[in-house]
GROMACS .gro file of N, CA and C in nm:
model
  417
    1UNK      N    1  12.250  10.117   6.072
    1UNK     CA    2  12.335  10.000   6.053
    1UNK      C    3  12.478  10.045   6.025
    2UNK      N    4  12.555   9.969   6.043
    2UNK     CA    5  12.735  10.009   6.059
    2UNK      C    6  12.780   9.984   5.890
    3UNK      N    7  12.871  10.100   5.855
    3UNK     CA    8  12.878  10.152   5.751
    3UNK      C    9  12.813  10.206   5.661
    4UNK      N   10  12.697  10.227   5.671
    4UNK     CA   11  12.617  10.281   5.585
    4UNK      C   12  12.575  10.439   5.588
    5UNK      N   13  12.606  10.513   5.434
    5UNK     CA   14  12.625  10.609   5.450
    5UNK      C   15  12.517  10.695   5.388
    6UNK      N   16  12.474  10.821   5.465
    6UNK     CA   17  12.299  10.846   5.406
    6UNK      C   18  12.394  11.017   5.356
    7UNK      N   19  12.245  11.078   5.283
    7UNK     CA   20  12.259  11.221   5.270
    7UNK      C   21  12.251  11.312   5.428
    8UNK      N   22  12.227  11.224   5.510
    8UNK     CA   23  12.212  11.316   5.594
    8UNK      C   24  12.353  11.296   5.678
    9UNK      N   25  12.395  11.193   5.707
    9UNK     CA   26  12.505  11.168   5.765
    9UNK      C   27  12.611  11.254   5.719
   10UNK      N   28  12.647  11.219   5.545
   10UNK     CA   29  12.749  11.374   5.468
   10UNK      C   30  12.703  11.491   5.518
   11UNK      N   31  12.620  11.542   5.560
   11UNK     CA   32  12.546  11.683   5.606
   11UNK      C   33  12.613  11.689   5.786
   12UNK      N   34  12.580  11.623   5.820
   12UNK     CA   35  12.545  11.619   5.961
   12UNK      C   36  12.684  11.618   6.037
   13UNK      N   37  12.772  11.537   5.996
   13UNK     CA   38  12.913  11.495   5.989
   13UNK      C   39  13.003  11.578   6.035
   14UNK      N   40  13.032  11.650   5.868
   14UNK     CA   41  13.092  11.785   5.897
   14UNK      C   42  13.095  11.898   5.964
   15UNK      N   43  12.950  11.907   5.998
   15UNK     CA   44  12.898  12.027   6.100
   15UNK      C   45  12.941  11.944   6.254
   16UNK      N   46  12.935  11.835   6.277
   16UNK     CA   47  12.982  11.786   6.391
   16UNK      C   48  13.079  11.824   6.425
   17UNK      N   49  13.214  11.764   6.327
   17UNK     CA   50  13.339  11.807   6.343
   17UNK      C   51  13.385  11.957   6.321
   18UNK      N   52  13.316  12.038   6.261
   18UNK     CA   53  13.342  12.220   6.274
   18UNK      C   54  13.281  12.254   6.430
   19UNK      N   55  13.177  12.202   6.470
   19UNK     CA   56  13.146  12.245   6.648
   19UNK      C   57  13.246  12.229   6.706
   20UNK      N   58  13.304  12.102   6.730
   20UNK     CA   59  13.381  12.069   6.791
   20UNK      C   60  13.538  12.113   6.788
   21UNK      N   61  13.550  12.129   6.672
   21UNK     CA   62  13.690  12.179   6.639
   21UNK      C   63  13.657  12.378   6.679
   22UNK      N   64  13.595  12.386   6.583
   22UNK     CA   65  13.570  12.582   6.638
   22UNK      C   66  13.513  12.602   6.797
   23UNK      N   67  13.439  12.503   6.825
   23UNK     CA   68  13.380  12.491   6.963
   23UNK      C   69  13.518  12.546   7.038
   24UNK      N   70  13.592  12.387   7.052
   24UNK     CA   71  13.701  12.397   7.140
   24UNK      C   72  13.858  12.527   7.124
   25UNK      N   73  13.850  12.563   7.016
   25UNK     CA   74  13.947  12.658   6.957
   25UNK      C   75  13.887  12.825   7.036
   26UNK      N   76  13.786  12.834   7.022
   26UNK     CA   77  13.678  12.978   7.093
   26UNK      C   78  13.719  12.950   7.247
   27UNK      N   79  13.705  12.846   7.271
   27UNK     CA   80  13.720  12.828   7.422
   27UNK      C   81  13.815  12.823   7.461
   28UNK      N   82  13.976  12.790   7.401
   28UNK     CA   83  14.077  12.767   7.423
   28UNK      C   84  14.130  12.960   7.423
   29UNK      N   85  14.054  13.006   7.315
   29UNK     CA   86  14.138  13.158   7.341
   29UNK      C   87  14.126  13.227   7.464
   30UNK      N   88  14.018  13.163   7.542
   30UNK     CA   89  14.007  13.260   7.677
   30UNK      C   90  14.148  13.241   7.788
   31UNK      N   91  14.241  13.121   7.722
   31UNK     CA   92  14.348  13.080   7.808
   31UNK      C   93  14.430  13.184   7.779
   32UNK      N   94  14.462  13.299   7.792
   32UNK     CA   95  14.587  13.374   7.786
   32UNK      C   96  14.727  13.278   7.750
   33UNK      N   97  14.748  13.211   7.818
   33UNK     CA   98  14.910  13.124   7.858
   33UNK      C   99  14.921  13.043   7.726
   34UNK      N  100  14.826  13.017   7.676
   34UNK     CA  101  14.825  12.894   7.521
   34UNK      C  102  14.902  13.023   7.409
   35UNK      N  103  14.840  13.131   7.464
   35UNK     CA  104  14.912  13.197   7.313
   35UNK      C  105  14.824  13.185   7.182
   36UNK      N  106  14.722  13.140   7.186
   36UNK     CA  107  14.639  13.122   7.060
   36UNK      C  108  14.607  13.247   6.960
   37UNK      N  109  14.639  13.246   6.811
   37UNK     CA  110  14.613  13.366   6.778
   37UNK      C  111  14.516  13.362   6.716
   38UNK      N  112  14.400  13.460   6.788
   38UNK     CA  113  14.252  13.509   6.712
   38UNK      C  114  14.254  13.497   6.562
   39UNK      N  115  14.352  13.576   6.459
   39UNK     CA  116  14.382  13.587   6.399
   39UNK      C  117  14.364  13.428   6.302
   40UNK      N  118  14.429  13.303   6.390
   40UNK     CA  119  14.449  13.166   6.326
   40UNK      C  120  14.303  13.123   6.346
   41UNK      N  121  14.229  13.159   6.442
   41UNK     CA  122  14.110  13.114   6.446
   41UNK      C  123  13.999  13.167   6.359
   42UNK      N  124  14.043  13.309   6.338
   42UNK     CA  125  13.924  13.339   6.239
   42UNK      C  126  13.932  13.298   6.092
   43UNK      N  127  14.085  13.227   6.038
   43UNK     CA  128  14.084  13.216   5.948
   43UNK      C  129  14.035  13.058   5.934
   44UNK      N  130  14.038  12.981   6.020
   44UNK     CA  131  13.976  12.842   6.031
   44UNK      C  132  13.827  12.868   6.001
   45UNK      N  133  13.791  12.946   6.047
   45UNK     CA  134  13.667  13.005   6.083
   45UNK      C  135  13.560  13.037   5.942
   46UNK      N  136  13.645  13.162   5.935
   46UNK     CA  137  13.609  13.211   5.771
   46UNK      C  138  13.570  13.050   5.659
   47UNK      N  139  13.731  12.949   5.622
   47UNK     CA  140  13.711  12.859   5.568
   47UNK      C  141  13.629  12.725   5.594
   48UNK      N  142  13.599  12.728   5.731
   48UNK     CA  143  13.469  12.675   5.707
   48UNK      C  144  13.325  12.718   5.688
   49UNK      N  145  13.309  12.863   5.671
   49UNK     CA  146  13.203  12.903   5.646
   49UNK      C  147  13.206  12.920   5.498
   50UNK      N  148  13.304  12.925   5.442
   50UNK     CA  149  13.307  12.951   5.310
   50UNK      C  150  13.283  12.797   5.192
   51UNK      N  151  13.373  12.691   5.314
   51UNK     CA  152  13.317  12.617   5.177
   51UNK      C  153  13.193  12.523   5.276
   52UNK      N  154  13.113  12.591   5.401
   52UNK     CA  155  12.977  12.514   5.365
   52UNK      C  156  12.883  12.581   5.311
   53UNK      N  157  12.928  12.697   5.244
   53UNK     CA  158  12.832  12.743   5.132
   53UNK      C  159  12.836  12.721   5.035
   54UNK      N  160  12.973  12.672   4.975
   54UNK     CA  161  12.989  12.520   4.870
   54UNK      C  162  12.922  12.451   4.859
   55UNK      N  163  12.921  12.392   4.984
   55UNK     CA  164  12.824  12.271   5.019
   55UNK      C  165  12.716  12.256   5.004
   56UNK      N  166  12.653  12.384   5.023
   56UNK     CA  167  12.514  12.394   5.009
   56UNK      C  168  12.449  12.416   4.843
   57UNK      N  169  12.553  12.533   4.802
   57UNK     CA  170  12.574  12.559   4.627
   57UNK      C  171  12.582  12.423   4.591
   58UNK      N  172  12.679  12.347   4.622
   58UNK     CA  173  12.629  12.168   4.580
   58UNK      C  174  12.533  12.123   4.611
   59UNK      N  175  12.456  12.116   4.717
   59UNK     CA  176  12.352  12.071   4.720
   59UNK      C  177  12.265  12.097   4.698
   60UNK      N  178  12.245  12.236   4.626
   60UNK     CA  179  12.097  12.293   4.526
   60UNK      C  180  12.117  12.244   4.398
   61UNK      N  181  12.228  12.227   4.342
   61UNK     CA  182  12.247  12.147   4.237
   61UNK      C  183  12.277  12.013   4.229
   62UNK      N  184  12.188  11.880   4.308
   62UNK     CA  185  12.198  11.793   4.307
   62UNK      C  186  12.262  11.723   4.402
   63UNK      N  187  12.392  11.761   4.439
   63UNK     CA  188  12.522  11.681   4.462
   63UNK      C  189  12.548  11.693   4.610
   64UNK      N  190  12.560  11.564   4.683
   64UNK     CA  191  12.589  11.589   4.848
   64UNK      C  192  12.741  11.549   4.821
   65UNK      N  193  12.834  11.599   4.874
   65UNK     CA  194  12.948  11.549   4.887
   65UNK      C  195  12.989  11.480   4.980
   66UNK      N  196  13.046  11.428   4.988
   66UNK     CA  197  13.098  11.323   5.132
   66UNK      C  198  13.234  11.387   5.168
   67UNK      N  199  13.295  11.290   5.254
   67UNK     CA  200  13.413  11.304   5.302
   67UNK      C  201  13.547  11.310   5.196
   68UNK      N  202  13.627  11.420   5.170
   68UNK     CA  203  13.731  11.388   5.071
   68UNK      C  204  13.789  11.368   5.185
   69UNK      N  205  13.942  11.262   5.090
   69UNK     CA  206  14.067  11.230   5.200
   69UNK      C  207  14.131  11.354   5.260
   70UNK      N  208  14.157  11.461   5.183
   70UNK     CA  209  14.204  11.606   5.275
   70UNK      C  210  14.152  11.630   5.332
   71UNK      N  211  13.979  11.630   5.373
   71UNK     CA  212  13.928  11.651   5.476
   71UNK      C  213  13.915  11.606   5.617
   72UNK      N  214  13.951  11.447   5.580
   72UNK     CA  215  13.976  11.361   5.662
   72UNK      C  216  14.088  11.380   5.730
   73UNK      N  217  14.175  11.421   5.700
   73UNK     CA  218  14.314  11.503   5.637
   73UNK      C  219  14.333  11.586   5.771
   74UNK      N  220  14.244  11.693   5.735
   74UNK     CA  221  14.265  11.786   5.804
   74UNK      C  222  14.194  11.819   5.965
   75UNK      N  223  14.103  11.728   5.929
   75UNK     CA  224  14.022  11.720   6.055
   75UNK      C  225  14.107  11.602   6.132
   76UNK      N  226  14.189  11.518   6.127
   76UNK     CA  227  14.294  11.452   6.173
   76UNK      C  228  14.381  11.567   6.264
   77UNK      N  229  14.464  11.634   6.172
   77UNK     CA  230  14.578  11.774   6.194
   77UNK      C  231  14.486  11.871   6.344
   78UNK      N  232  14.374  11.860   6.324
   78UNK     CA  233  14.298  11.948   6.370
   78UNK      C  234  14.249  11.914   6.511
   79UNK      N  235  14.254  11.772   6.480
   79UNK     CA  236  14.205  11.707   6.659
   79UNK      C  237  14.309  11.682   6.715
   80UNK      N  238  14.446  11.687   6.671
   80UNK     CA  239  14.524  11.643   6.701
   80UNK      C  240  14.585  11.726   6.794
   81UNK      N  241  14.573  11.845   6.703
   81UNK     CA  242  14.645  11.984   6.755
   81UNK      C  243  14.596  12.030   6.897
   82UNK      N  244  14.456  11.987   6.858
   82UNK     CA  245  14.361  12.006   6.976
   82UNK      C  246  14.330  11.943   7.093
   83UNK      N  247  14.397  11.819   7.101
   83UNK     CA  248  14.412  11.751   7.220
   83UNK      C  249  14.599  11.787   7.297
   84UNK      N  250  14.670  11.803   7.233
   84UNK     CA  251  14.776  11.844   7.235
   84UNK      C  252  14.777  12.004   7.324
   85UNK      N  253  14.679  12.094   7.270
   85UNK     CA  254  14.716  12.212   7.317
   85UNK      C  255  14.557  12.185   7.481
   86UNK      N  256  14.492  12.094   7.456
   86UNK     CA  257  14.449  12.053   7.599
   86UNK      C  258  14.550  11.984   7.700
   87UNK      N  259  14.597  11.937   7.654
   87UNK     CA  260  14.754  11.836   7.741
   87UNK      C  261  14.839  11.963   7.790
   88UNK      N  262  14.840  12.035   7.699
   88UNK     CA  263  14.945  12.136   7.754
   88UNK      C  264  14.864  12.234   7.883
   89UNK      N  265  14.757  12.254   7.836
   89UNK     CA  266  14.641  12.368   7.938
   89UNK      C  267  14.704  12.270   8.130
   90UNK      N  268  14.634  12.132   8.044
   90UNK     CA  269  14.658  12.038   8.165
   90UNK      C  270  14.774  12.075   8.269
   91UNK      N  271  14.854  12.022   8.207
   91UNK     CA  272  15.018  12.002   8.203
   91UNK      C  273  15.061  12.172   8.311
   92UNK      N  274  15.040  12.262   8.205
   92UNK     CA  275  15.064  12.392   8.291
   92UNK      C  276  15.010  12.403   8.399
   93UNK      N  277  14.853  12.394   8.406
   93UNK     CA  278  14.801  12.425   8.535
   93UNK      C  279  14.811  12.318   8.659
   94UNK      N  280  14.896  12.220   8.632
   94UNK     CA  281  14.926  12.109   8.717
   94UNK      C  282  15.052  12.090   8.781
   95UNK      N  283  15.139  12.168   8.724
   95UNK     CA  284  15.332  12.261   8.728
   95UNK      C  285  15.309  12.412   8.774
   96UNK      N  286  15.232  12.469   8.683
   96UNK     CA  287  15.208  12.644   8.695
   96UNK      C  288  15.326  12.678   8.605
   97UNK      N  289  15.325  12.789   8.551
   97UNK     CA  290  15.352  12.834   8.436
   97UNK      C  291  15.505  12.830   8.473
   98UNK      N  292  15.583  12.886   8.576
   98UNK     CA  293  15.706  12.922   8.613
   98UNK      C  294  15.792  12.811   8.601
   99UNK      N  295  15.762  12.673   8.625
   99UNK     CA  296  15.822  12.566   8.644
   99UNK      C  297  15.827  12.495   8.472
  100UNK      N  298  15.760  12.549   8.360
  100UNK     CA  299  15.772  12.508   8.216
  100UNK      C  300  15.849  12.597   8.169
  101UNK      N  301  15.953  12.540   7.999
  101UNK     CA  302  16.068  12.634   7.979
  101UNK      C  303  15.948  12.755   7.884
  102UNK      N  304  16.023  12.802   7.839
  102UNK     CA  305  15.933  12.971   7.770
  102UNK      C  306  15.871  12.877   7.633
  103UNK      N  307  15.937  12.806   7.566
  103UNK     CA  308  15.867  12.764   7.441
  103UNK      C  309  15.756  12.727   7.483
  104UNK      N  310  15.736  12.651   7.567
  104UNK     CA  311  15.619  12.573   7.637
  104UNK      C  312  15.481  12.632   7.565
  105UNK      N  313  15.409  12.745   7.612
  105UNK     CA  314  15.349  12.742   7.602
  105UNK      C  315  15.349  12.843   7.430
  106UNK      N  316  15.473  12.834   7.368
  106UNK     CA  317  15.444  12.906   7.215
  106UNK      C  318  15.383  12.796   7.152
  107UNK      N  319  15.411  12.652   7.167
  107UNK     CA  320  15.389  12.564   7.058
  107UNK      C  321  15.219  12.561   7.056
  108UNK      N  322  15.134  12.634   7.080
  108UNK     CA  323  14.949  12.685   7.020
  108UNK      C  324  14.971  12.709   6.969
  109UNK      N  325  15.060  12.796   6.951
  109UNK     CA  326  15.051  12.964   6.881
  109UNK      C  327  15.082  12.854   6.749
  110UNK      N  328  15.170  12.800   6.719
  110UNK     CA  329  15.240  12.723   6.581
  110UNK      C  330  15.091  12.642   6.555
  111UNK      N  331  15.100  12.545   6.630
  111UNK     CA  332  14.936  12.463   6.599
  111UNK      C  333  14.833  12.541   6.565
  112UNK      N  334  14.811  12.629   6.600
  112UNK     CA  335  14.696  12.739   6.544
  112UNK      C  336  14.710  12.735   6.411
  113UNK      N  337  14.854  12.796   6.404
  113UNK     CA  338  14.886  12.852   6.231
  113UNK      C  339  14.930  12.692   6.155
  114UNK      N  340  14.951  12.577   6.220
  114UNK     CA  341  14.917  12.471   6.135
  114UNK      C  342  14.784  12.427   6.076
  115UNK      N  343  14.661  12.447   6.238
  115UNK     CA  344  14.554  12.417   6.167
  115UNK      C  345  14.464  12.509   6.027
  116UNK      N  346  14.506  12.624   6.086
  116UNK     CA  347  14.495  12.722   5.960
  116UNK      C  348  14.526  12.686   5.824
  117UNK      N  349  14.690  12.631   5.846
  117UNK     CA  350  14.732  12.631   5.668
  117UNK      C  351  14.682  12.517   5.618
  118UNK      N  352  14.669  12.424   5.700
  118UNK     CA  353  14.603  12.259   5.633
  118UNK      C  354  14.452  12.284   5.606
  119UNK      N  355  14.387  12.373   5.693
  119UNK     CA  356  14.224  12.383   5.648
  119UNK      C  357  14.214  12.475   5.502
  120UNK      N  358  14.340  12.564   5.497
  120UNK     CA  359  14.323  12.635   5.355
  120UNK      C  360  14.396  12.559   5.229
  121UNK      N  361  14.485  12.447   5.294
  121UNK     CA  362  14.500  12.418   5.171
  121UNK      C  363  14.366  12.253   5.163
  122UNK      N  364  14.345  12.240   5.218
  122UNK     CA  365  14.198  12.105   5.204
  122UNK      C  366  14.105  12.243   5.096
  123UNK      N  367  14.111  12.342   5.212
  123UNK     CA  368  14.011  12.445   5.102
  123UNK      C  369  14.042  12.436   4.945
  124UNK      N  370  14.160  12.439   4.899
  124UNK     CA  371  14.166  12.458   4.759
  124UNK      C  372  14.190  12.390   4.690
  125UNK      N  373  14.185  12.227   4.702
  125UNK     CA  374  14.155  12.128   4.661
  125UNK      C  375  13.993  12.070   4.652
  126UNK      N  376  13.945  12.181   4.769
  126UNK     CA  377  13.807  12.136   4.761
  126UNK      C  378  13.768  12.248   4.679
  127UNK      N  379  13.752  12.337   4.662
  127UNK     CA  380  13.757  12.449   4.550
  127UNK      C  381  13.762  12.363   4.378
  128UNK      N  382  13.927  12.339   4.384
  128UNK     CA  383  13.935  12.270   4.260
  128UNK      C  384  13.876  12.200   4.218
  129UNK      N  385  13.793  12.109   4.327
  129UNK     CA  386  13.683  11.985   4.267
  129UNK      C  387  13.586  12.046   4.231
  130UNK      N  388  13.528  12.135   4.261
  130UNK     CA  389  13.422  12.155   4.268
  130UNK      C  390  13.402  12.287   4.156
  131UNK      N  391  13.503  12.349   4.087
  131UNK     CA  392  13.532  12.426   3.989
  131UNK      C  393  13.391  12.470   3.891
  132UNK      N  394  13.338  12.357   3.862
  132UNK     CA  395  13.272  12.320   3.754
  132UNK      C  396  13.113  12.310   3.801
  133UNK      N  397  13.107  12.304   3.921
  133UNK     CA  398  12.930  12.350   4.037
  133UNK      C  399  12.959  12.524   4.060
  134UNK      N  400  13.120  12.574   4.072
  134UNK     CA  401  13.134  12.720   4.090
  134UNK      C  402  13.095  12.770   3.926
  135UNK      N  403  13.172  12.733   3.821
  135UNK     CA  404  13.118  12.808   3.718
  135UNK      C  405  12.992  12.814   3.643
  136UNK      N  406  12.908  12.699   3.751
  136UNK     CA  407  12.758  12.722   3.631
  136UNK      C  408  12.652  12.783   3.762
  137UNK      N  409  12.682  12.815   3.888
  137UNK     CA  410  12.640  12.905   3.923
  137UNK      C  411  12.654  13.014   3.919
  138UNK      N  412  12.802  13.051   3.848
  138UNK     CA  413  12.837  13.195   3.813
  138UNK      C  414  12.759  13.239   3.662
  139UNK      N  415  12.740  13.181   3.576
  139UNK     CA  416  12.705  13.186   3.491
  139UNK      C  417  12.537  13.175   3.448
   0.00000   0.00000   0.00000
C-alpha cells in the first residue's frame, strides 16, 4: 500500500540506490573521455560499505534506520551527477570529442569528487547519530 513503510523496505532501499549509483559509476569508468577518477569512486565505495556495517551494527541492536534527510541529500547530488555525466557520454559521442571545448569532458572528474565529498560528509552525520550504537559495541 502507498506510503507505508516496513523494516524491509529501510533495508532494501538503500541497497537499491548504492547498485545503482556504484552500478552506474563502475561502468562509467570504462569511458576514458569522462575523466572519472577511480580514486572518487573508491572512496564512494569504501563509505558505503562502511556505514552498511553501521547498519547492520544497528540492526543487531534493535534499531532499523530509515532514510535521514542527508541521505536523501546525497543520493539526490548523486543521481544527479549521474545523469549529467550520462548527457555528457551522450552529447560527446553524438559531436565526437574534437567538436566539444577541453573543459567538456573535465566536469566528471569535479562530479566524481562532489559525489565523494557529500557521501562523506552524509557519512559523518550519520556517524554522529549513531555515536551511542558505536560506543556500546565498543565496549
Amino acid at each position: 500500500s502507498g506510503g507505508m513503510i516496513t523494516n524491509f523496505g529501510k533495508i532494501l532501499d538503500p541497497i537499491a540506490d548504492k547498485i545503482l549509483v556504484l552500478g552506474t559509476l563502475i561502468a562509467l569508468l570504462r569511458t576514458r573521455e569522462l575523466n572519472i577518477p577511480v580514486w572518487g569512486v573508491f572512496l564512494i565505495l569504501a563509505r558505503e560499505l562502511i556505514i552498511g556495517g553501521l547498519r547492520i551494527l544497528e540492526g543487531a541492536s534493535g534499531r532499523v534506520a530509515g532514510a535521514e534527510p542527508w541521505g536523501k541529500w546525497k543520493m539526490g547530488v548523486q543521481s544527479t551527477s549521474l545523469m549529467l555525466m550520462l548527457l555528457f557520454l551522450s552529447i560527446g559521442e553524438r559531436l565526437g570529442a574534437s567538436a566539444l571545448p577541453g573543459w567538456f569532458f573535465e566536469v566528471p572528474y569535479y562530479l566524481t569528487i562532489l559525489c565523494a565529498g557529500v557521501a562523506w560528509g552524509s557519512a559523518y552525520l550519520y556517524f554522529k547519530q549513531s555515536r551511542k550504537t558505536l560506543e556500546k559495541s565498543w565496549s
